[in-house]
XYZ file of C-alpha atoms in Angstrom:
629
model
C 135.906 88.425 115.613
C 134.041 86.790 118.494
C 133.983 90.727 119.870
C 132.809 92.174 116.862
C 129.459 89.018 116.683
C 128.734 89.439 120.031
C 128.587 93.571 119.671
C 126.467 92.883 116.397
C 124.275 90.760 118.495
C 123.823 93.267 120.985
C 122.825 96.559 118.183
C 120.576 94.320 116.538
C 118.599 92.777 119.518
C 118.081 96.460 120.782
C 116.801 97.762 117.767
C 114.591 94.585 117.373
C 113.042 95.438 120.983
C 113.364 99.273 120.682
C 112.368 100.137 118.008
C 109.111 98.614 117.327
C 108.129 99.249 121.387
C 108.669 103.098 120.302
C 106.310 103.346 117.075
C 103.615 101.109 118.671
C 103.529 103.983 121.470
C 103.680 106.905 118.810
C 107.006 107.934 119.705
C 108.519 106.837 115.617
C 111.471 105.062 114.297
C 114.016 107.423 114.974
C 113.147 107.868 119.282
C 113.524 103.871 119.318
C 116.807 103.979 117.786
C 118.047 106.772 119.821
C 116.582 104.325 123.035
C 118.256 101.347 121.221
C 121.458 103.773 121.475
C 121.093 105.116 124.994
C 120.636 101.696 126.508
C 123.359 100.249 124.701
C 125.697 102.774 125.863
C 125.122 105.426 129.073
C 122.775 102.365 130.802
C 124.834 98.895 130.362
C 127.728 100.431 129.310
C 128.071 97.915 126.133
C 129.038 100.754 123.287
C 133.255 100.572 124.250
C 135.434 102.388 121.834
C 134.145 100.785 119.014
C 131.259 103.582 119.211
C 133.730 106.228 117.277
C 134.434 104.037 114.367
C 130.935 102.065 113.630
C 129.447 106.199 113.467
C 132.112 107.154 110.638
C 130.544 104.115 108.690
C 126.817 104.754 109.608
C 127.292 108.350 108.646
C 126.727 106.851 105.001
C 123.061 106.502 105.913
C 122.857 110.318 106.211
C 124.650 110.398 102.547
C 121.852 107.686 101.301
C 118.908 109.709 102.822
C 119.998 113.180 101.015
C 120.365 110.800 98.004
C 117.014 109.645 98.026
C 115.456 113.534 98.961
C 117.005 114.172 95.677
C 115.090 111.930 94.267
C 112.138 112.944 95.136
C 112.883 116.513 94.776
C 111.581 116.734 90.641
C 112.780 120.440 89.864
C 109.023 120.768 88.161
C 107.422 119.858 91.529
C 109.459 122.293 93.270
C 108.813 125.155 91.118
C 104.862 124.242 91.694
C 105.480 124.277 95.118
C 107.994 127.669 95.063
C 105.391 129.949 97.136
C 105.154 127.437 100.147
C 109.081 126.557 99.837
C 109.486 130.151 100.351
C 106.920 131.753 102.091
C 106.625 129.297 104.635
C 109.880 127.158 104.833
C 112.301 129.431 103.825
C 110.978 131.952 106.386
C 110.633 129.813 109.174
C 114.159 128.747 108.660
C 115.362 132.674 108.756
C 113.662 133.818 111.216
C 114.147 130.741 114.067
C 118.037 130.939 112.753
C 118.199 134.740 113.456
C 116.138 134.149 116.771
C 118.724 131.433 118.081
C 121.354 133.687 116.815
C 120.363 136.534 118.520
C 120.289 134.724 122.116
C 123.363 132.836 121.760
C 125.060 135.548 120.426
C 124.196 137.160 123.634
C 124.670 134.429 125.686
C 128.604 135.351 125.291
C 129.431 133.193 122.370
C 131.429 133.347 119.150
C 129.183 134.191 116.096
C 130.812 131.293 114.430
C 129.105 128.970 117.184
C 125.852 131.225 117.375
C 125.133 130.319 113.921
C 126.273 127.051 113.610
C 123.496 126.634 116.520
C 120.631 128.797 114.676
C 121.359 126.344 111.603
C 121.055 123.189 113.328
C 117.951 124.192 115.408
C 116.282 125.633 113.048
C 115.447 122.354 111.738
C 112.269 119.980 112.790
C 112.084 116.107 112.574
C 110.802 115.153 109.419
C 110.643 111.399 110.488
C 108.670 111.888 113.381
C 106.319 114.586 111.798
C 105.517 113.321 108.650
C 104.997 109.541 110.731
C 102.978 111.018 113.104
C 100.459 113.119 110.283
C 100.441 110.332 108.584
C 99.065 107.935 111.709
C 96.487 110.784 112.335
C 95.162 111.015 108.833
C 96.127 114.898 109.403
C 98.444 115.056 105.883
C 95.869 116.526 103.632
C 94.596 118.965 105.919
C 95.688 122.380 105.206
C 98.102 122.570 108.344
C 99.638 119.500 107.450
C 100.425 120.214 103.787
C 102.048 123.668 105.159
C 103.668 121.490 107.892
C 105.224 119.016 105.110
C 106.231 122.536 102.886
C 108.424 123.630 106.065
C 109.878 120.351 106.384
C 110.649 119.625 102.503
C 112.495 123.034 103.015
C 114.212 122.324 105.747
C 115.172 119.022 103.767
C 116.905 120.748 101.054
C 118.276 123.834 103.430
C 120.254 121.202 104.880
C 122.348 120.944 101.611
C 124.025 124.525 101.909
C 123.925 124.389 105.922
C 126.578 121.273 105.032
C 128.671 123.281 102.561
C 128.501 126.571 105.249
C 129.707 124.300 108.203
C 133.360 124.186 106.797
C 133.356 128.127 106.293
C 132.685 129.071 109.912
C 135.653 126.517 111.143
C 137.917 128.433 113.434
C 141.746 127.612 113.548
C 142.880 124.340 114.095
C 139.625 122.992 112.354
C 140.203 120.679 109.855
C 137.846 121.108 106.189
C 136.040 117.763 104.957
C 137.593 115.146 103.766
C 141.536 116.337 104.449
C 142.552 113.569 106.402
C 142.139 111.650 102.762
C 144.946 112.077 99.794
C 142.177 114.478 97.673
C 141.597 116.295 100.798
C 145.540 117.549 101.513
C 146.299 117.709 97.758
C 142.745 120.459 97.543
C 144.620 122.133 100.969
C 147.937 122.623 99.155
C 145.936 124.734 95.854
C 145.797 128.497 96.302
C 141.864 129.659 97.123
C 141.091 130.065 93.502
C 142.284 126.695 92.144
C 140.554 125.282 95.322
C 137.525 127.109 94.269
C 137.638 126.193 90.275
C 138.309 122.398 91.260
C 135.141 122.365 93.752
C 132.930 124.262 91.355
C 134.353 121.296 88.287
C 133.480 118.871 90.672
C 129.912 120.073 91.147
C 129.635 120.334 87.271
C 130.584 116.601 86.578
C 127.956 115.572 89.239
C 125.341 117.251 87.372
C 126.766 115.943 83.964
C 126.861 112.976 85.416
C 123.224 112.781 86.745
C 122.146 113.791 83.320
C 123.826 111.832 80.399
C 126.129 108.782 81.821
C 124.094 107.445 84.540
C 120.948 106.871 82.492
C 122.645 104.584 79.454
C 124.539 102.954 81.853
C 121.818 101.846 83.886
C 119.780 100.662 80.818
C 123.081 98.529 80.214
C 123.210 96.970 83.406
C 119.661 96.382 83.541
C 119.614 94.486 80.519
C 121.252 92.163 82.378
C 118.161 91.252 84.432
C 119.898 90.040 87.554
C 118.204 92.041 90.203
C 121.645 92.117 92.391
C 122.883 94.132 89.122
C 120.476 96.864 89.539
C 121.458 96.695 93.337
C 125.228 97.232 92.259
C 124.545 100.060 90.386
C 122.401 101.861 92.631
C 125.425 101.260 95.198
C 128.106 102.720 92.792
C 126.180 105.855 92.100
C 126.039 106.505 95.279
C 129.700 106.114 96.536
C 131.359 106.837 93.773
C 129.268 110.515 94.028
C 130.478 110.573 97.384
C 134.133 109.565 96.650
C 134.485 112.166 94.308
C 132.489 114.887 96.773
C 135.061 113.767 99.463
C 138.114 113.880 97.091
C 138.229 117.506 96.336
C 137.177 118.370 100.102
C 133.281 119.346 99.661
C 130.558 116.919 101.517
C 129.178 113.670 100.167
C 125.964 114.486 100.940
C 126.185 117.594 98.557
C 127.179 115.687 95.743
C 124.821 112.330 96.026
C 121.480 115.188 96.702
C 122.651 116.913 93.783
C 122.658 113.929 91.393
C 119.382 112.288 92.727
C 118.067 115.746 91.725
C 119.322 114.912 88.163
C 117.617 111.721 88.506
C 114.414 112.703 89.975
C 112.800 112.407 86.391
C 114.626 109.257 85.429
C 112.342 106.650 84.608
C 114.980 104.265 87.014
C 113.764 107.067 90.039
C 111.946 104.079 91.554
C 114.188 101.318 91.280
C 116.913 103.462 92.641
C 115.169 104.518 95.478
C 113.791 100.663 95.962
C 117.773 99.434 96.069
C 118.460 102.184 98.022
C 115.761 102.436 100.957
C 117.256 99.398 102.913
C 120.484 100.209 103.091
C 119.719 103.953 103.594
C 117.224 102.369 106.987
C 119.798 100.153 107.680
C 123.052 102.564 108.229
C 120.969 105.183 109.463
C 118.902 103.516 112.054
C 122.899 103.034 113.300
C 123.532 106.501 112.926
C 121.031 107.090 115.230
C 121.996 104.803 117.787
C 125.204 105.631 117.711
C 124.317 109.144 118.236
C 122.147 107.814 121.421
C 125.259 105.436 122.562
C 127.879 108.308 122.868
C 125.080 111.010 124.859
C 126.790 112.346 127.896
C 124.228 111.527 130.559
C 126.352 112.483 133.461
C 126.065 115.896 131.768
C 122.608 116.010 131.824
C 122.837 114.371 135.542
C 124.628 117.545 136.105
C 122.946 120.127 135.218
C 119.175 118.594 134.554
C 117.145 121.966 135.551
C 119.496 124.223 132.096
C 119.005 121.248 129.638
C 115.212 121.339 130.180
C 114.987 124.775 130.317
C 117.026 124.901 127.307
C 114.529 122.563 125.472
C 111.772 124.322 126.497
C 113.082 127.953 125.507
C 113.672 126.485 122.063
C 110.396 124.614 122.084
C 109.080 128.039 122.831
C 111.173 130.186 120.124
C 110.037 127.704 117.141
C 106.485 127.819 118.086
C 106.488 131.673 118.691
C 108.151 131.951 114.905
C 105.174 129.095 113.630
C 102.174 130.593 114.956
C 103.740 134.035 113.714
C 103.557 132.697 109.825
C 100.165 130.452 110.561
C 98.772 134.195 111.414
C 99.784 135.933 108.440
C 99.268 132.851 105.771
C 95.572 132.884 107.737
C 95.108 129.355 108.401
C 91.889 128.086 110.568
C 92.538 128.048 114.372
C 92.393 124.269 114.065
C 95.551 124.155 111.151
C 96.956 126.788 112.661
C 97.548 124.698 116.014
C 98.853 121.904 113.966
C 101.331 123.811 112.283
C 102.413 125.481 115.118
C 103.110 122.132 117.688
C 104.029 120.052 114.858
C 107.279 121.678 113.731
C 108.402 122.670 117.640
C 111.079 120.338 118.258
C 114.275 120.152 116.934
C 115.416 117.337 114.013
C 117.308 114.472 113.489
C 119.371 116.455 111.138
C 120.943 118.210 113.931
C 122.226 115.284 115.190
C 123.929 115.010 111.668
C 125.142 118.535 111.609
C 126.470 118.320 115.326
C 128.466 115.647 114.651
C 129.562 117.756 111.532
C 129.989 120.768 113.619
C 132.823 118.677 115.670
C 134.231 117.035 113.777
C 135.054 120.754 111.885
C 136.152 121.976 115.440
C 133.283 124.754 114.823
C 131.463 123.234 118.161
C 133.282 122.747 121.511
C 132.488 118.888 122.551
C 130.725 119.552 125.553
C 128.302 122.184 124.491
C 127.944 119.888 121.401
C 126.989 117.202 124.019
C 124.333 119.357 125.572
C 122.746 120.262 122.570
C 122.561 116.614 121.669
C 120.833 115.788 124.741
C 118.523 119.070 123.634
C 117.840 117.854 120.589
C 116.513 114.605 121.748
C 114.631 115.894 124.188
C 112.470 118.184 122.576
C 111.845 114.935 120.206
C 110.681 113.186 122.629
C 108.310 115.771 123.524
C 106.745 116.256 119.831
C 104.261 113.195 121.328
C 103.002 115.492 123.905
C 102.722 118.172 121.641
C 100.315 116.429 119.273
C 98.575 115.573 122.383
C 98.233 119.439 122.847
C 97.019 119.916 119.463
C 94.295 117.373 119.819
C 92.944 118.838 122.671
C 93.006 122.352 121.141
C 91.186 120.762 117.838
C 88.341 119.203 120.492
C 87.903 122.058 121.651
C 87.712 124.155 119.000
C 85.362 121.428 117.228
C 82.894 121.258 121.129
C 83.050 125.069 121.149
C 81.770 125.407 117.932
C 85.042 126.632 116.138
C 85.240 128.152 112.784
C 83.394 126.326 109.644
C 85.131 124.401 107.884
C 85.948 125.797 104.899
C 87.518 123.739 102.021
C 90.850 122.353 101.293
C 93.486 124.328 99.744
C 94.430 121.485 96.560
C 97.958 121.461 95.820
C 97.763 118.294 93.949
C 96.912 118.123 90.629
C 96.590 115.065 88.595
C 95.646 114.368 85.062
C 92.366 112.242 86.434
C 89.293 114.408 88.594
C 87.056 112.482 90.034
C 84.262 114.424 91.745
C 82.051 112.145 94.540
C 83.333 109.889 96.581
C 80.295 107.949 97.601
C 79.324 104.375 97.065
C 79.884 104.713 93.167
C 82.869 107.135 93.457
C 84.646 104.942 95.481
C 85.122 101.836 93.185
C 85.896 103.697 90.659
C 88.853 105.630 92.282
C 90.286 102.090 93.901
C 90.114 100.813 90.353
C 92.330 103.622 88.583
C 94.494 104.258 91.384
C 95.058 100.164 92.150
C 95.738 100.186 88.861
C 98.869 102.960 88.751
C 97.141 106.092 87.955
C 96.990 109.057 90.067
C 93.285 110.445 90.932
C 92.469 113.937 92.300
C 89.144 113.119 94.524
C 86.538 116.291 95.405
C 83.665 115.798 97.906
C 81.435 118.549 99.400
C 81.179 115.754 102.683
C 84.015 116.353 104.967
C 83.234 113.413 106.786
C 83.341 111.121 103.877
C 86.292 112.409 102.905
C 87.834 112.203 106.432
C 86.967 108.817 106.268
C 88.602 107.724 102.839
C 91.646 109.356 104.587
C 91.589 106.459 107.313
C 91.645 104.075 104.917
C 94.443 105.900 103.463
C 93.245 107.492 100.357
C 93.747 111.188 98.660
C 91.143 113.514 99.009
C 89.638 116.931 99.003
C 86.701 118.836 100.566
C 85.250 121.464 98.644
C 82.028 121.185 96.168
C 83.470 119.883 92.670
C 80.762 122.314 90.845
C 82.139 125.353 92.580
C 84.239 127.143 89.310
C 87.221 127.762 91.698
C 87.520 124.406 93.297
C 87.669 122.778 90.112
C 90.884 125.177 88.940
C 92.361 124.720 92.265
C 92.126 120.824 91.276
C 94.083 121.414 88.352
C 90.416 121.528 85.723
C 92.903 123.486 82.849
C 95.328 120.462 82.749
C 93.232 117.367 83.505
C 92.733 114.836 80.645
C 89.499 113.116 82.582
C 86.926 114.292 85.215
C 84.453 111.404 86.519
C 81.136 113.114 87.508
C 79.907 110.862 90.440
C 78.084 112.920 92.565
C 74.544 111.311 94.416
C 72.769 114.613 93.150
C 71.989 114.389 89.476
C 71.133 118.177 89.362
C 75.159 118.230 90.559
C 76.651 115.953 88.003
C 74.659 117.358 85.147
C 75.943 121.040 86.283
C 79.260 120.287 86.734
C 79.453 118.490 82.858
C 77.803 121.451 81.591
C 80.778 123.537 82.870
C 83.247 121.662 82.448
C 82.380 121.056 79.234
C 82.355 125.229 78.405
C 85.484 125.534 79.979
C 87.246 122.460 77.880
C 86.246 121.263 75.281
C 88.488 118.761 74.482
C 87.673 117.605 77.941
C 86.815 113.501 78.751
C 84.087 113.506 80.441
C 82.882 110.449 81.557
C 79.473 110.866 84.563
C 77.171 108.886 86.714
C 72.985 108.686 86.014
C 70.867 108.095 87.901
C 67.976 106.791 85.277
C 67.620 107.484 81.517
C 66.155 111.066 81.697
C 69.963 111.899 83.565
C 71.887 110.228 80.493
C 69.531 112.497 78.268
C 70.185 115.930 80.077
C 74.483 114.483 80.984
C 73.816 114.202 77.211
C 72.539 117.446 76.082
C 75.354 119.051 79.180
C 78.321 117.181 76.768
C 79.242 114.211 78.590
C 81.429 111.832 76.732
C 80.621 108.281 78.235
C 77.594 108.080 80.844
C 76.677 105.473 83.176
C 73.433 104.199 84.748
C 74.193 103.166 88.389
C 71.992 100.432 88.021
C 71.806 99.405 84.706
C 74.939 96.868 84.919
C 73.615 95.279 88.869
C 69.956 94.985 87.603
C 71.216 92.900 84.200
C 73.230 90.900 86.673
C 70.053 90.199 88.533
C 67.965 89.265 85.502
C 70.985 86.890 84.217
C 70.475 84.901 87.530
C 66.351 85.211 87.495
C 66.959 83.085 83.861
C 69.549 80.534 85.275
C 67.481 79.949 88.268
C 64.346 80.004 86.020
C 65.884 77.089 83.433
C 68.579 78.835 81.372
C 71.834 77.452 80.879
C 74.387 79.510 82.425
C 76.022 80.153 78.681
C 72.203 81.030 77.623
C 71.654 83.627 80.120
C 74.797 84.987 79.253
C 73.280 85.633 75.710
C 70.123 86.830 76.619
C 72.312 89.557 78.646
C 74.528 90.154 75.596
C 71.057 90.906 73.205
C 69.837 92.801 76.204
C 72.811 95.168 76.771
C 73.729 95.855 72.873
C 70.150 96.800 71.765
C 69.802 98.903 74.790
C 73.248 100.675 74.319
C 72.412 101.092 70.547
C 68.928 102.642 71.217
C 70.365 105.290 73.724
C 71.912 108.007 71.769
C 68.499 108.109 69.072
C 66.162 108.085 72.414
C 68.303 111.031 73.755
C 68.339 112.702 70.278
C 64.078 112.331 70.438
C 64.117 113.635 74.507
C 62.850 117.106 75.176
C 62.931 118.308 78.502
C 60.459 121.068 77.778
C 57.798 117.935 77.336
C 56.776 115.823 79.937
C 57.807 111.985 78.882
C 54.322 111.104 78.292
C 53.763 113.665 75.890
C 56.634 112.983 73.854
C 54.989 110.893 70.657
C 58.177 110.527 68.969
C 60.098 109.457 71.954
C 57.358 106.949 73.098
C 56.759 105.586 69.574
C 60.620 104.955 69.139
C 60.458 102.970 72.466
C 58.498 101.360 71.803
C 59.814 99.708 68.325
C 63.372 98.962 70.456
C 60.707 96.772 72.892
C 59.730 95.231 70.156
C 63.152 95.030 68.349
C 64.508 93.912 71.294
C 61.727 90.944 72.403
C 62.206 89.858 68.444
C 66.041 89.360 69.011
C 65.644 87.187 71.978
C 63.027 84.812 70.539
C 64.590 84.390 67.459
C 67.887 83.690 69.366
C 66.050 80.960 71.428
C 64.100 79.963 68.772
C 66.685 77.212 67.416
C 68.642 75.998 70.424
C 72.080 77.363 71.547
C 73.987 79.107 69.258
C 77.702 78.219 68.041
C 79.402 80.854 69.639
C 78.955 83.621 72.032
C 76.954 87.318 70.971
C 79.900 89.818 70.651
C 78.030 93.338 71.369
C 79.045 96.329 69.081
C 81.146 93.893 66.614
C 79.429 95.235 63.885
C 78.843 99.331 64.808
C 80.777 102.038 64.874
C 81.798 103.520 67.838
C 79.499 107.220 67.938
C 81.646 110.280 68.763
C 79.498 110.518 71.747
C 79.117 107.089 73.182
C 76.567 106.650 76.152
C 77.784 103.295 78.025
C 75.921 101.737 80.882
């Protein structure tokens, strides 16, 4: 026991030291715990035989983390995103497989072991990637979107590379899960029964996932004991993966296919909140353990073929990744990004090696070199952003291509068009609120600057007809027009209005001859900018000038309802063929809401406070076109 605390001591420390030392310097989550690992074991020597044992049980995390991809995986949002799954990931994957293939093939070995290889290194680290785009505010460029399509493929290739592994076994291999009782009573059915009990257990998964996990998480919820909903979350995901292991198949296959079934649960969230530590947890030990068994005297053996390994594969991915940047015609500048983002090898090779020899499929000490492969070419991805940043400064000092705007795969129900001081607000109000926002600017800095601050956005002109259908203008339920440039706002109402009307359009003015043409374009609710701040102002010119606070209050409440009322006649009476002054009708009715207006205030004032506070609109209907300010 004393053993056991001491060795706990020891993981935990490391990963407390590693682990944050390694994201501060860029290097992500998943480097530090494979330096946690590699200093535990090949430098002090502290792993012992324990290593073996603690990676069975950490391999859990790697059942967790295809649970949660499942998750996320909405079948909806993957048919959206079909083209890019396809186009990019799933030919990426085929062709860096069949590369790989090709030169291991010739490299004298078995084609069982050639594309075992081409599987695993086809893959890219989506910890470090999407950690590293994210740091550099480089996710919503177009290169990084295509970068996180490749990797979401990769994700859910990884699901039939599991279920392939057992196939290319050679003799003396042993399938999945037959060292367990389900495992030799599946080896002792002929191939069809095999084959009919796999494909029934795949078939209660997915019934599963669908009808019994939904009630009975409602049930347990009612309970509302928060270690409950932990509990449940736990027994989804190993009793999927008893049942997986039981009739032979992988766990992973089973818990990836039912977070897929629960991807549009409404408990998707509080499963993946129960989830997420434990699924960090076990498979930050994965990791180390993976670092803690490397075989550094093999790499002190033969240093010069490792590296030159690393670097021919570094070189093979890249060559394949600037191939499809070419013919999808991305800038220079995404085109760069794609390419040295996705060189290096993943973290689910390390999973799949360990797979691989456990299967007998790889030989241990070609499994060990690849290991130390893998990890290298991780640890270059650093330098390789480093490359890309240089190539992007360049590009930008040698005056480059144009920029030309965003490709928007993201389309919510709520468009908000200008992101500048008035934009803004509004967009941290809905989206701090829940809501999802699609945000257009025709200033890439401004938008490159929400991104640091780490908010969604788009460059592209919002009144160009095909940016607003790439942002999803067919489906939306709202678009906010709050553009500086009236002459903008007012022209993209007026077509947005043509192209839905049942539309909500709700946009920013300037002044009152704005609301009046917003008005006439078929705006729904319209703003002044001002209007609201200058009231403000005049409510604290009256306190400061004698009025109770209470009293200013009501002078602002006469103010803003007579105002609001007048609006919709005054626009009725604008005509924009006649200049203002020349309008008789629309002076003489502004006048009478002056005088309306002055008469409401004195007679409020007239007789002291009144009982209770001015209520604006209690008494009016709401208009079907409502101009607010």
């Amino acid at each position: 026991m004393s053993d056991f605390l001491l060795l706990a001591t020891v993981y935990l420390l490391t990963m407390i030291i590693a682990v944050p030392v390694s994201t501060r310097l860029g290097l992500g989550s998943v480097l530090g715990y494979l330096i946690a690992g590699i200093v535990i074991g090949p430098v002090l020597g502290l792993a012992g035989g324990e290593v073996k044992d603690l990676q069975h049980f950490a391999e859990f995390g790697v059942v967790m983390m295809l649970f949660i991809i499942g998750l996320e995986l909405e079948p909806r949002a993957l048919w959206g995103m079909r083209k890019r799954l396809i186009g990019l990931g799933g030919f990426q994957i085929l062709v860096t497989l069949g590369l790989i293939f090709g030169v291991t093939l010739a490299l004298n070995q078995t084609w069982q072991v050639s594309l075992a290889l081409g599987m695993i290194l086809s893959l890219s680290s989506t910890a470090i990637v999407l950690q590293t785009l994210s740091e550099k505010n480089l996710m919503h460029t177009r290169g990084g979107r295509d970068a996180f399509a490749v990797l979401l493929t990769q994700d859910i290739a990884v699901i039939p590379m599991l279920a392939l592994m057992p196939l290319l076994a050679q003799s003396g291999g042993r399938a999945a899960g037959e060292d367990s009782v389900g495992g030799a009573f599946m080896a002792q059915l002929p191939g069809w029964g095999a084959a009919l009990v796999t494909l029934g257990a795949i078939a209660v998964v997915v019934l599963i996932g669908n009808y019994a996990i939904r009630p009975l998480f409602r049930f347990v919820h009612s309970a509302r004991l928060r270690e409950m909903d932990t509990i449940m979350a736990l027994f989804i995901v190993v009793g999927i993966a008893s049942l997986m292991s039981f009739v032979g198949l992988s766990p992973a296959l089973g818990t990836f296919l039912a977070g897929v079934m629960l991807a549009g649960s409404e408990f998707r969230h509080e499963l993946e909140s129960q989830i997420e530590p434990f699924k960090g947890l076990l498979l930050g030990l994965f990791f180390i353990t993976v670092g803690a068994g490397m075989d550094f005297n093999l790499f002190a053996e033969m240093p010069v073929l490792v590296i030159a390994v690393t670097l021919v594969l570094i070189g093979i991915k890249a060559g394949v990744l600037h191939l499809i940047a070419r013919s999808a015609q991305l800038p220079a500048r995404d085109r760069a990004l794609f390419t040295l983002s996705l060189a290096q090898a993943g973290e689910f090779g390390f999973v799949l090696i360990s797979y691989a020899v456990a299967l007998r499929v790889l030989p241990d000490r070609l499994a060990q070199g690849f290991l130390l492969v893998i990890a290298l070419s991780m640890l270059i991805t650093p330098l390789l952003f480093i490359v890309n940043d240089q190539i992007s400064r360049r590009i930008s000092d040698g005056g480059g291509e144009a920029q030309g705007p965003d490709d928007i795969d993201d389309q919510q129900p709520i468009i908000i068009a200008g992101i500048g001081r008035f934009g803004q607000v509004v967009n941290r109000l809905v989206t701090h609120s829940g809501l999802s926002t699609t945000v257009l600017d025709h200033d890439l800095k401004l938008i490159q600057l929400m991104r640091r601050f780490g908010f969604k956005g788009y460059f592209g002109d919002p009144t160009r007809p095909e940016i607003l259908a790439a942002a999803g203008l067919d489906k939306a339920r709202i678009i906010v027009a709050a553009m500086d440039n009236p002459e903008s706002n007012i022209k993209l109402v007026r077509y947005a209005r043509e192209k839905r009307p049942d539309l909500k359009i709700i946009a920013r003015a300037r002044d009152r001859i704005t609301v009046y043409s917003l008005y006439a374009a078929g705006a729904d609710h319209i703003v002044r900018e001002m209007f609201d701040s200058s009231l403000r102002v005049g409510r604290y010119v009256l306190e400061n000038a004698g009025f109770s606070e209470y009293e200013a209050h009501e002078a602002e409440a006469i103010f803003y309802k007579i105002d609001r009322a007048s609006l919709r006649e005054l626009a009725e009476l604008w005509d924009p063929a006649l200049p203002t002054e020349s309008n008789e009708a629309y002076i003489e009715r502004t006048r009478r809401v002056n005088q309306e207006l002055e008469a409401a205030l004195m007679d409020r004032f007239s007789h002291g406070p009144a009982a209770g506070p001015i209520v604006p609109d209690s008494d009016d209907p709401e208009p079907e076109h409502v101009l607010k300010d």
